[in-house]
Amino acid sequence: MSKCEQCIVRQFSSLKALNKQELLKMADCKTSYTIKKGEPIFEEGEVTNGIYCIKDGVCKLSKLSSNGKDQIVKLVKPGELLGQRSMISEEPANLSAVALEDMEVCFIPKKEILQFFTQNNEFSMNVMKTICGDLKDADVHMVDMAQKSVKERLAGTLIYLEETFGIDTDGSLRLQLSREELAGMIGTATESCIRLLSELNKNNLIELVGKRIKIVDKNKLRRLAD
């Protein structure tokens, strides 16, 4: 069993506020999982009964709209926690979390987390700050969806993918989203997303190598996004 106090990813989340005793307690009650690419960590409407700490890999948080389209709300990377909001609000999960690549995930039961909440002020403050940060991001996203064109949103998303998740040895985006997932991030139809990618490719802002995307002119792409 891996020791929580030696786990590097805890430094990136609210868990950094926990002391050694609390981390030892957490190591005793956590469960570690391997989630394969395409598998859900949890689904919308599920009662999670705890939080998930992402040790390795990336997942998407998405909501299924009434017309059956998957709207991606957020991408979650190692070090982040999932399920904090529904645990505090005591509501089922509002979003689905699905692995975009193979993942290592630890589950910490609600009972333990709520104990840390009552005993450790810094930890509960950190959780609140994280939830506030998510709300702020949701505000920005809502304004972008209302005021920016689909092309501007696509340009901004491609920059975000490169700056957040990096590039492969061939210079293409390391995190490869399907055209459908990319469309789900910018809130458009898959056909529109494919057409806009071709346009950006033709104008030499990006290069399409099969299904992979490589940013060629970041400055132009950023000007387009802003």
PDB file of C-alpha atoms in Angstrom:
ATOM      1  CA  MET A   1       0.000   0.000   0.000  1.00  0.00           C
ATOM      2  CA  SER A   2       1.473   3.388  -0.949  1.00  0.00           C
ATOM      3  CA  LYS A   3       1.922   5.817   1.920  1.00  0.00           C
ATOM      4  CA  CYS A   4      -0.156   8.995   1.672  1.00  0.00           C
ATOM      5  CA  GLU A   5       2.544  11.088   3.390  1.00  0.00           C
ATOM      6  CA  GLN A   6       5.036  10.085   0.689  1.00  0.00           C
ATOM      7  CA  CYS A   7       2.629  10.691  -2.203  1.00  0.00           C
ATOM      8  CA  ILE A   8       3.746  13.724  -4.198  1.00  0.00           C
ATOM      9  CA  VAL A   9       0.300  14.499  -5.648  1.00  0.00           C
ATOM     10  CA  ARG A  10      -1.175  15.415  -2.245  1.00  0.00           C
ATOM     11  CA  GLN A  11       0.917  18.635  -2.413  1.00  0.00           C
ATOM     12  CA  PHE A  12      -1.324  19.892  -5.235  1.00  0.00           C
ATOM     13  CA  SER A  13      -4.655  19.604  -3.403  1.00  0.00           C
ATOM     14  CA  SER A  14      -6.414  20.434  -0.151  1.00  0.00           C
ATOM     15  CA  LEU A  15      -4.751  17.320   1.331  1.00  0.00           C
ATOM     16  CA  LYS A  16      -1.491  19.260   1.799  1.00  0.00           C
ATOM     17  CA  ALA A  17      -3.004  20.710   4.994  1.00  0.00           C
ATOM     18  CA  LEU A  18      -3.253  17.289   6.663  1.00  0.00           C
ATOM     19  CA  ASN A  19      -0.684  16.422   9.344  1.00  0.00           C
ATOM     20  CA  LYS A  20       1.271  13.163   9.544  1.00  0.00           C
ATOM     21  CA  GLN A  21      -1.259  11.449  11.859  1.00  0.00           C
ATOM     22  CA  GLU A  22      -4.129  12.388   9.555  1.00  0.00           C
ATOM     23  CA  LEU A  23      -2.204  11.135   6.508  1.00  0.00           C
ATOM     24  CA  LEU A  24      -1.479   7.815   8.214  1.00  0.00           C
ATOM     25  CA  LYS A  25      -5.173   7.521   9.060  1.00  0.00           C
ATOM     26  CA  MET A  26      -6.056   8.269   5.444  1.00  0.00           C
ATOM     27  CA  ALA A  27      -3.585   5.652   4.161  1.00  0.00           C
ATOM     28  CA  ASP A  28      -5.353   3.054   6.306  1.00  0.00           C
ATOM     29  CA  CYS A  29      -8.826   3.762   4.936  1.00  0.00           C
ATOM     30  CA  LYS A  30      -8.187   4.632   1.279  1.00  0.00           C
ATOM     31  CA  THR A  31      -8.690   2.274  -1.641  1.00  0.00           C
ATOM     32  CA  SER A  32      -6.522   2.505  -4.766  1.00  0.00           C
ATOM     33  CA  TYR A  33      -7.895   1.785  -8.222  1.00  0.00           C
ATOM     34  CA  THR A  34      -6.615   1.536 -11.766  1.00  0.00           C
ATOM     35  CA  ILE A  35      -9.163   3.013 -14.176  1.00  0.00           C
ATOM     36  CA  LYS A  36      -8.743   2.143 -17.841  1.00  0.00           C
ATOM     37  CA  LYS A  37      -9.124   4.745 -20.594  1.00  0.00           C
ATOM     38  CA  GLY A  38     -12.828   5.250 -21.382  1.00  0.00           C
ATOM     39  CA  GLU A  39     -14.046   3.836 -18.048  1.00  0.00           C
ATOM     40  CA  PRO A  40     -16.036   5.986 -15.591  1.00  0.00           C
ATOM     41  CA  ILE A  41     -14.748   6.856 -12.111  1.00  0.00           C
ATOM     42  CA  PHE A  42     -18.332   7.758 -11.257  1.00  0.00           C
ATOM     43  CA  GLU A  43     -21.431   8.715 -13.216  1.00  0.00           C
ATOM     44  CA  GLU A  44     -23.906  11.577 -13.028  1.00  0.00           C
ATOM     45  CA  GLY A  45     -26.557  10.842 -10.412  1.00  0.00           C
ATOM     46  CA  GLU A  46     -24.351   8.407  -8.487  1.00  0.00           C
ATOM     47  CA  VAL A  47     -23.918   8.809  -4.713  1.00  0.00           C
ATOM     48  CA  THR A  48     -20.129   8.905  -4.322  1.00  0.00           C
ATOM     49  CA  ASN A  49     -19.800   8.644  -0.492  1.00  0.00           C
ATOM     50  CA  GLY A  50     -16.291  10.085  -0.466  1.00  0.00           C
ATOM     51  CA  ILE A  51     -13.686  11.819  -2.578  1.00  0.00           C
ATOM     52  CA  TYR A  52     -11.274  10.626  -5.242  1.00  0.00           C
ATOM     53  CA  CYS A  53      -7.666  11.774  -5.409  1.00  0.00           C
ATOM     54  CA  ILE A  54      -6.157  11.607  -8.914  1.00  0.00           C
ATOM     55  CA  LYS A  55      -2.696  10.067  -8.626  1.00  0.00           C
ATOM     56  CA  ASP A  56      -2.001   9.628 -12.323  1.00  0.00           C
ATOM     57  CA  GLY A  57      -3.814  10.257 -15.608  1.00  0.00           C
ATOM     58  CA  VAL A  58      -6.475  12.711 -16.781  1.00  0.00           C
ATOM     59  CA  CYS A  59     -10.266  12.493 -16.735  1.00  0.00           C
ATOM     60  CA  LYS A  60     -13.102  14.582 -18.119  1.00  0.00           C
ATOM     61  CA  LEU A  61     -15.992  15.899 -16.053  1.00  0.00           C
ATOM     62  CA  SER A  62     -19.037  16.076 -18.271  1.00  0.00           C
ATOM     63  CA  LYS A  63     -22.799  16.411 -18.275  1.00  0.00           C
ATOM     64  CA  LEU A  64     -25.191  14.733 -20.672  1.00  0.00           C
ATOM     65  CA  SER A  65     -27.561  17.289 -22.206  1.00  0.00           C
ATOM     66  CA  SER A  66     -31.201  16.573 -23.052  1.00  0.00           C
ATOM     67  CA  ASN A  67     -30.265  16.023 -26.728  1.00  0.00           C
ATOM     68  CA  GLY A  68     -27.763  13.323 -25.746  1.00  0.00           C
ATOM     69  CA  LYS A  69     -24.614  15.426 -26.274  1.00  0.00           C
ATOM     70  CA  ASP A  70     -21.739  15.192 -23.811  1.00  0.00           C
ATOM     71  CA  GLN A  71     -20.804  18.703 -22.617  1.00  0.00           C
ATOM     72  CA  ILE A  72     -17.319  18.651 -21.078  1.00  0.00           C
ATOM     73  CA  VAL A  73     -17.185  20.981 -18.092  1.00  0.00           C
ATOM     74  CA  LYS A  74     -13.613  20.418 -16.935  1.00  0.00           C
ATOM     75  CA  LEU A  75     -10.512  18.275 -17.423  1.00  0.00           C
ATOM     76  CA  VAL A  76      -9.001  16.983 -14.181  1.00  0.00           C
ATOM     77  CA  LYS A  77      -5.290  16.254 -13.833  1.00  0.00           C
ATOM     78  CA  PRO A  78      -3.087  14.485 -11.241  1.00  0.00           C
ATOM     79  CA  GLY A  79      -3.175  16.013  -7.764  1.00  0.00           C
ATOM     80  CA  GLU A  80      -6.774  17.178  -8.013  1.00  0.00           C
ATOM     81  CA  LEU A  81      -9.671  15.863  -5.958  1.00  0.00           C
ATOM     82  CA  LEU A  82     -13.063  14.777  -7.281  1.00  0.00           C
ATOM     83  CA  GLY A  83     -16.394  14.716  -5.486  1.00  0.00           C
ATOM     84  CA  GLN A  84     -15.775  17.433  -2.886  1.00  0.00           C
ATOM     85  CA  ARG A  85     -18.858  19.451  -3.772  1.00  0.00           C
ATOM     86  CA  SER A  86     -21.382  16.602  -3.784  1.00  0.00           C
ATOM     87  CA  MET A  87     -19.916  15.296  -0.521  1.00  0.00           C
ATOM     88  CA  ILE A  88     -20.462  18.643   1.219  1.00  0.00           C
ATOM     89  CA  SER A  89     -23.862  19.330  -0.356  1.00  0.00           C
ATOM     90  CA  GLU A  90     -24.891  15.702   0.322  1.00  0.00           C
ATOM     91  CA  GLU A  91     -26.231  15.399  -3.208  1.00  0.00           C
ATOM     92  CA  PRO A  92     -25.562  12.789  -5.908  1.00  0.00           C
ATOM     93  CA  ALA A  93     -22.789  13.609  -8.401  1.00  0.00           C
ATOM     94  CA  ASN A  94     -23.847  16.395 -10.756  1.00  0.00           C
ATOM     95  CA  LEU A  95     -21.316  15.312 -13.419  1.00  0.00           C
ATOM     96  CA  SER A  96     -19.765  12.133 -14.781  1.00  0.00           C
ATOM     97  CA  ALA A  97     -16.007  11.544 -14.500  1.00  0.00           C
ATOM     98  CA  VAL A  98     -14.542   9.399 -17.306  1.00  0.00           C
ATOM     99  CA  ALA A  99     -10.867   8.502 -17.830  1.00  0.00           C
ATOM    100  CA  LEU A 100      -9.243  10.018 -20.945  1.00  0.00           C
ATOM    101  CA  GLU A 101      -6.183   7.800 -20.410  1.00  0.00           C
ATOM    102  CA  ASP A 102      -5.274   5.005 -17.985  1.00  0.00           C
ATOM    103  CA  MET A 103      -5.496   6.386 -14.457  1.00  0.00           C
ATOM    104  CA  GLU A 104      -4.418   5.680 -10.880  1.00  0.00           C
ATOM    105  CA  VAL A 105      -7.048   6.913  -8.425  1.00  0.00           C
ATOM    106  CA  CYS A 106      -7.408   6.719  -4.630  1.00  0.00           C
ATOM    107  CA  PHE A 107     -10.818   6.771  -2.938  1.00  0.00           C
ATOM    108  CA  ILE A 108     -11.147   8.215   0.582  1.00  0.00           C
ATOM    109  CA  PRO A 109     -14.454   7.536   2.390  1.00  0.00           C
ATOM    110  CA  LYS A 110     -16.707  10.430   3.369  1.00  0.00           C
ATOM    111  CA  LYS A 111     -16.561   9.542   7.088  1.00  0.00           C
ATOM    112  CA  GLU A 112     -12.785  10.119   7.233  1.00  0.00           C
ATOM    113  CA  ILE A 113     -12.868  13.283   5.142  1.00  0.00           C
ATOM    114  CA  LEU A 114     -15.595  14.845   7.284  1.00  0.00           C
ATOM    115  CA  GLN A 115     -13.524  14.068  10.379  1.00  0.00           C
ATOM    116  CA  PHE A 116     -10.581  15.990   8.887  1.00  0.00           C
ATOM    117  CA  PHE A 117     -13.070  18.758   8.121  1.00  0.00           C
ATOM    118  CA  THR A 118     -14.082  19.199  11.757  1.00  0.00           C
ATOM    119  CA  GLN A 119     -10.562  18.789  13.148  1.00  0.00           C
ATOM    120  CA  ASN A 120      -8.412  20.697  10.657  1.00  0.00           C
ATOM    121  CA  ASN A 121      -9.403  24.284   9.816  1.00  0.00           C
ATOM    122  CA  GLU A 122      -6.738  24.708   7.153  1.00  0.00           C
ATOM    123  CA  PHE A 123      -7.971  21.605   5.325  1.00  0.00           C
ATOM    124  CA  SER A 124     -11.630  22.735   5.326  1.00  0.00           C
ATOM    125  CA  MET A 125     -10.537  26.220   4.195  1.00  0.00           C
ATOM    126  CA  ASN A 126      -8.541  24.676   1.321  1.00  0.00           C
ATOM    127  CA  VAL A 127     -11.550  22.639   0.190  1.00  0.00           C
ATOM    128  CA  MET A 128     -13.725  25.783   0.230  1.00  0.00           C
ATOM    129  CA  LYS A 129     -11.109  27.701  -1.796  1.00  0.00           C
ATOM    130  CA  THR A 130     -11.008  24.880  -4.379  1.00  0.00           C
ATOM    131  CA  ILE A 131     -14.793  24.917  -4.738  1.00  0.00           C
ATOM    132  CA  CYS A 132     -14.728  28.737  -5.061  1.00  0.00           C
ATOM    133  CA  GLY A 133     -12.049  28.408  -7.756  1.00  0.00           C
ATOM    134  CA  ASP A 134     -14.252  25.951  -9.653  1.00  0.00           C
ATOM    135  CA  LEU A 135     -17.172  28.402  -9.426  1.00  0.00           C
ATOM    136  CA  LYS A 136     -14.988  31.206 -10.788  1.00  0.00           C
ATOM    137  CA  ASP A 137     -13.852  28.996 -13.686  1.00  0.00           C
ATOM    138  CA  ALA A 138     -17.494  28.105 -14.390  1.00  0.00           C
ATOM    139  CA  ASP A 139     -18.337  31.854 -14.560  1.00  0.00           C
ATOM    140  CA  VAL A 140     -15.513  32.482 -17.056  1.00  0.00           C
ATOM    141  CA  HIS A 141     -16.583  29.450 -19.113  1.00  0.00           C
ATOM    142  CA  MET A 142     -20.206  30.646 -19.166  1.00  0.00           C
ATOM    143  CA  VAL A 143     -19.171  34.113 -20.400  1.00  0.00           C
ATOM    144  CA  ASP A 144     -16.897  32.550 -23.063  1.00  0.00           C
ATOM    145  CA  MET A 145     -19.757  30.343 -24.276  1.00  0.00           C
ATOM    146  CA  ALA A 146     -22.036  33.385 -24.545  1.00  0.00           C
ATOM    147  CA  GLN A 147     -19.627  35.936 -26.012  1.00  0.00           C
ATOM    148  CA  LYS A 148     -16.959  34.112 -28.003  1.00  0.00           C
ATOM    149  CA  SER A 149     -17.383  32.454 -31.373  1.00  0.00           C
ATOM    150  CA  VAL A 150     -16.844  28.698 -31.685  1.00  0.00           C
ATOM    151  CA  LYS A 151     -13.557  29.354 -33.525  1.00  0.00           C
ATOM    152  CA  GLU A 152     -12.305  31.572 -30.686  1.00  0.00           C
ATOM    153  CA  ARG A 153     -13.269  28.931 -28.134  1.00  0.00           C
ATOM    154  CA  LEU A 154     -11.485  26.229 -30.140  1.00  0.00           C
ATOM    155  CA  ALA A 155      -8.301  28.327 -30.365  1.00  0.00           C
ATOM    156  CA  GLY A 156      -8.391  28.953 -26.597  1.00  0.00           C
ATOM    157  CA  THR A 157      -8.985  25.260 -25.845  1.00  0.00           C
ATOM    158  CA  LEU A 158      -6.039  24.127 -28.006  1.00  0.00           C
ATOM    159  CA  ILE A 159      -3.726  26.564 -26.173  1.00  0.00           C
ATOM    160  CA  TYR A 160      -5.092  25.361 -22.830  1.00  0.00           C
ATOM    161  CA  LEU A 161      -4.451  21.710 -23.803  1.00  0.00           C
ATOM    162  CA  GLU A 162      -0.837  22.458 -24.744  1.00  0.00           C
ATOM    163  CA  GLU A 163      -0.073  24.638 -21.717  1.00  0.00           C
ATOM    164  CA  THR A 164      -1.769  22.346 -19.190  1.00  0.00           C
ATOM    165  CA  PHE A 165      -0.867  18.879 -20.442  1.00  0.00           C
ATOM    166  CA  GLY A 166       2.203  19.510 -22.604  1.00  0.00           C
ATOM    167  CA  ILE A 167       3.354  18.051 -25.915  1.00  0.00           C
ATOM    168  CA  ASP A 168       4.703  14.718 -27.166  1.00  0.00           C
ATOM    169  CA  THR A 169       8.136  14.214 -28.735  1.00  0.00           C
ATOM    170  CA  ASP A 170       6.657  14.948 -32.192  1.00  0.00           C
ATOM    171  CA  GLY A 171       5.388  18.329 -30.937  1.00  0.00           C
ATOM    172  CA  SER A 172       1.703  17.326 -31.011  1.00  0.00           C
ATOM    173  CA  LEU A 173      -0.621  17.748 -28.015  1.00  0.00           C
ATOM    174  CA  ARG A 174       0.128  15.076 -25.398  1.00  0.00           C
ATOM    175  CA  LEU A 175      -3.498  14.764 -24.314  1.00  0.00           C
ATOM    176  CA  GLN A 176      -5.298  13.528 -27.395  1.00  0.00           C
ATOM    177  CA  LEU A 177      -9.021  14.241 -27.320  1.00  0.00           C
ATOM    178  CA  SER A 178     -11.292  12.770 -29.961  1.00  0.00           C
ATOM    179  CA  ARG A 179     -12.969  15.261 -32.314  1.00  0.00           C
ATOM    180  CA  GLU A 180     -16.200  14.534 -30.448  1.00  0.00           C
ATOM    181  CA  GLU A 181     -14.602  15.335 -27.058  1.00  0.00           C
ATOM    182  CA  LEU A 182     -13.072  18.527 -28.427  1.00  0.00           C
ATOM    183  CA  ALA A 183     -16.503  19.540 -29.743  1.00  0.00           C
ATOM    184  CA  GLY A 184     -17.922  18.725 -26.290  1.00  0.00           C
ATOM    185  CA  MET A 185     -15.429  21.109 -24.687  1.00  0.00           C
ATOM    186  CA  ILE A 186     -16.279  24.060 -26.911  1.00  0.00           C
ATOM    187  CA  GLY A 187     -20.016  23.369 -27.086  1.00  0.00           C
ATOM    188  CA  THR A 188     -20.494  22.694 -30.776  1.00  0.00           C
ATOM    189  CA  ALA A 189     -21.346  19.862 -33.160  1.00  0.00           C
ATOM    190  CA  THR A 190     -18.546  17.424 -34.051  1.00  0.00           C
ATOM    191  CA  GLU A 191     -18.857  18.365 -37.779  1.00  0.00           C
ATOM    192  CA  SER A 192     -18.306  22.070 -36.956  1.00  0.00           C
ATOM    193  CA  CYS A 193     -15.259  21.214 -34.860  1.00  0.00           C
ATOM    194  CA  ILE A 194     -13.764  19.131 -37.716  1.00  0.00           C
ATOM    195  CA  ARG A 195     -14.417  21.948 -40.203  1.00  0.00           C
ATOM    196  CA  LEU A 196     -12.792  24.580 -37.941  1.00  0.00           C
ATOM    197  CA  LEU A 197      -9.737  22.382 -37.324  1.00  0.00           C
ATOM    198  CA  SER A 198      -9.319  22.039 -41.122  1.00  0.00           C
ATOM    199  CA  GLU A 199      -9.563  25.824 -41.445  1.00  0.00           C
ATOM    200  CA  LEU A 200      -6.912  26.403 -38.736  1.00  0.00           C
ATOM    201  CA  ASN A 201      -4.750  23.778 -40.468  1.00  0.00           C
ATOM    202  CA  LYS A 202      -5.162  25.478 -43.871  1.00  0.00           C
ATOM    203  CA  ASN A 203      -4.191  28.836 -42.323  1.00  0.00           C
ATOM    204  CA  ASN A 204      -1.042  27.254 -40.797  1.00  0.00           C
ATOM    205  CA  LEU A 205      -2.018  27.926 -37.171  1.00  0.00           C
ATOM    206  CA  ILE A 206      -2.067  24.197 -36.430  1.00  0.00           C
ATOM    207  CA  GLU A 207      -0.961  21.029 -38.206  1.00  0.00           C
ATOM    208  CA  LEU A 208      -3.135  17.926 -38.330  1.00  0.00           C
ATOM    209  CA  VAL A 209      -1.133  14.692 -38.291  1.00  0.00           C
ATOM    210  CA  GLY A 210      -3.794  11.995 -38.627  1.00  0.00           C
ATOM    211  CA  LYS A 211      -5.899  12.372 -35.488  1.00  0.00           C
ATOM    212  CA  ARG A 212      -3.156  14.310 -33.704  1.00  0.00           C
ATOM    213  CA  ILE A 213      -2.994  18.102 -33.434  1.00  0.00           C
ATOM    214  CA  LYS A 214       0.166  20.199 -33.367  1.00  0.00           C
ATOM    215  CA  ILE A 215       0.157  23.940 -32.665  1.00  0.00           C
ATOM    216  CA  VAL A 216       2.306  25.675 -35.298  1.00  0.00           C
ATOM    217  CA  ASP A 217       1.704  29.396 -34.639  1.00  0.00           C
ATOM    218  CA  LYS A 218       0.818  29.886 -30.980  1.00  0.00           C
ATOM    219  CA  ASN A 219       0.873  33.690 -31.126  1.00  0.00           C
ATOM    220  CA  LYS A 220      -1.650  33.832 -33.966  1.00  0.00           C
ATOM    221  CA  LEU A 221      -3.783  31.203 -32.220  1.00  0.00           C
ATOM    222  CA  ARG A 222      -3.680  33.215 -28.973  1.00  0.00           C
ATOM    223  CA  ARG A 223      -4.679  36.416 -30.790  1.00  0.00           C
ATOM    224  CA  LEU A 224      -7.595  34.517 -32.279  1.00  0.00           C
ATOM    225  CA  ALA A 225      -8.598  33.150 -28.847  1.00  0.00           C
ATOM    226  CA  ASP A 226      -8.505  36.585 -27.185  1.00  0.00           C
TER     227      ASP A 226
END
